[in-house]
XYZ file of C-alpha atoms in Angstrom:
66
model
C 42.206 30.357 4.433
C 42.909 30.650 0.729
C 46.498 30.095 -0.387
C 46.358 33.396 -2.303
C 44.967 36.283 -0.304
C 45.562 40.002 0.032
C 46.498 39.522 3.705
C 49.345 37.156 2.776
C 50.590 39.573 0.135
C 50.632 42.523 2.542
C 51.780 40.711 5.702
C 53.956 37.907 4.432
C 56.482 36.300 6.756
C 60.120 36.467 5.697
C 61.449 33.246 4.234
C 64.448 31.448 5.675
C 66.842 29.067 3.902
C 69.763 26.785 4.770
C 73.011 28.075 3.205
C 76.343 26.237 3.031
C 79.179 28.402 4.335
C 82.755 28.219 5.476
C 83.584 30.073 8.695
C 86.840 32.012 8.366
C 86.920 34.115 11.541
C 84.666 34.766 14.534
C 84.402 37.750 16.873
C 82.054 38.474 19.758
C 79.343 40.010 17.535
C 80.009 38.786 13.982
C 81.319 35.921 11.879
C 83.395 36.213 8.714
C 81.942 33.633 6.327
C 82.673 32.604 2.777
C 79.928 31.469 0.450
C 80.640 33.052 -2.903
C 82.395 36.050 -1.406
C 83.682 36.920 2.060
C 81.015 38.618 4.196
C 80.913 39.760 7.828
C 77.611 38.439 9.117
C 76.158 39.634 12.449
C 75.423 36.723 14.772
C 71.939 38.136 15.331
C 71.004 37.229 11.728
C 71.849 33.540 12.196
C 68.804 31.546 13.369
C 70.295 28.009 13.434
C 73.596 26.271 12.666
C 74.106 22.658 11.669
C 76.974 20.457 10.565
C 75.981 18.030 7.836
C 78.478 15.703 6.116
C 81.395 17.926 7.252
C 79.701 20.995 5.757
C 78.636 23.894 7.965
C 75.180 25.303 7.174
C 73.372 28.300 8.650
C 69.648 29.087 8.647
C 69.291 32.739 7.589
C 66.729 35.034 5.999
C 66.469 34.831 2.207
C 68.598 37.414 0.424
C 71.398 37.683 2.999
C 73.838 36.035 0.595
C 72.749 37.813 -2.567
């Protein structure tokens, strides 16, 4: 398959990125995180969580944190 095709333009998969955050508060359905600003993030948007060099990172869809 070509790297540039009409199918990929029309049916592209959403991109995901690792983002460094600081968890401030957690409830049953959401987490209050601080990246640049404080945001309530639904737990359903978080795909993965990892701790790397004492820094918490979450794997979320591109554009969630501006």
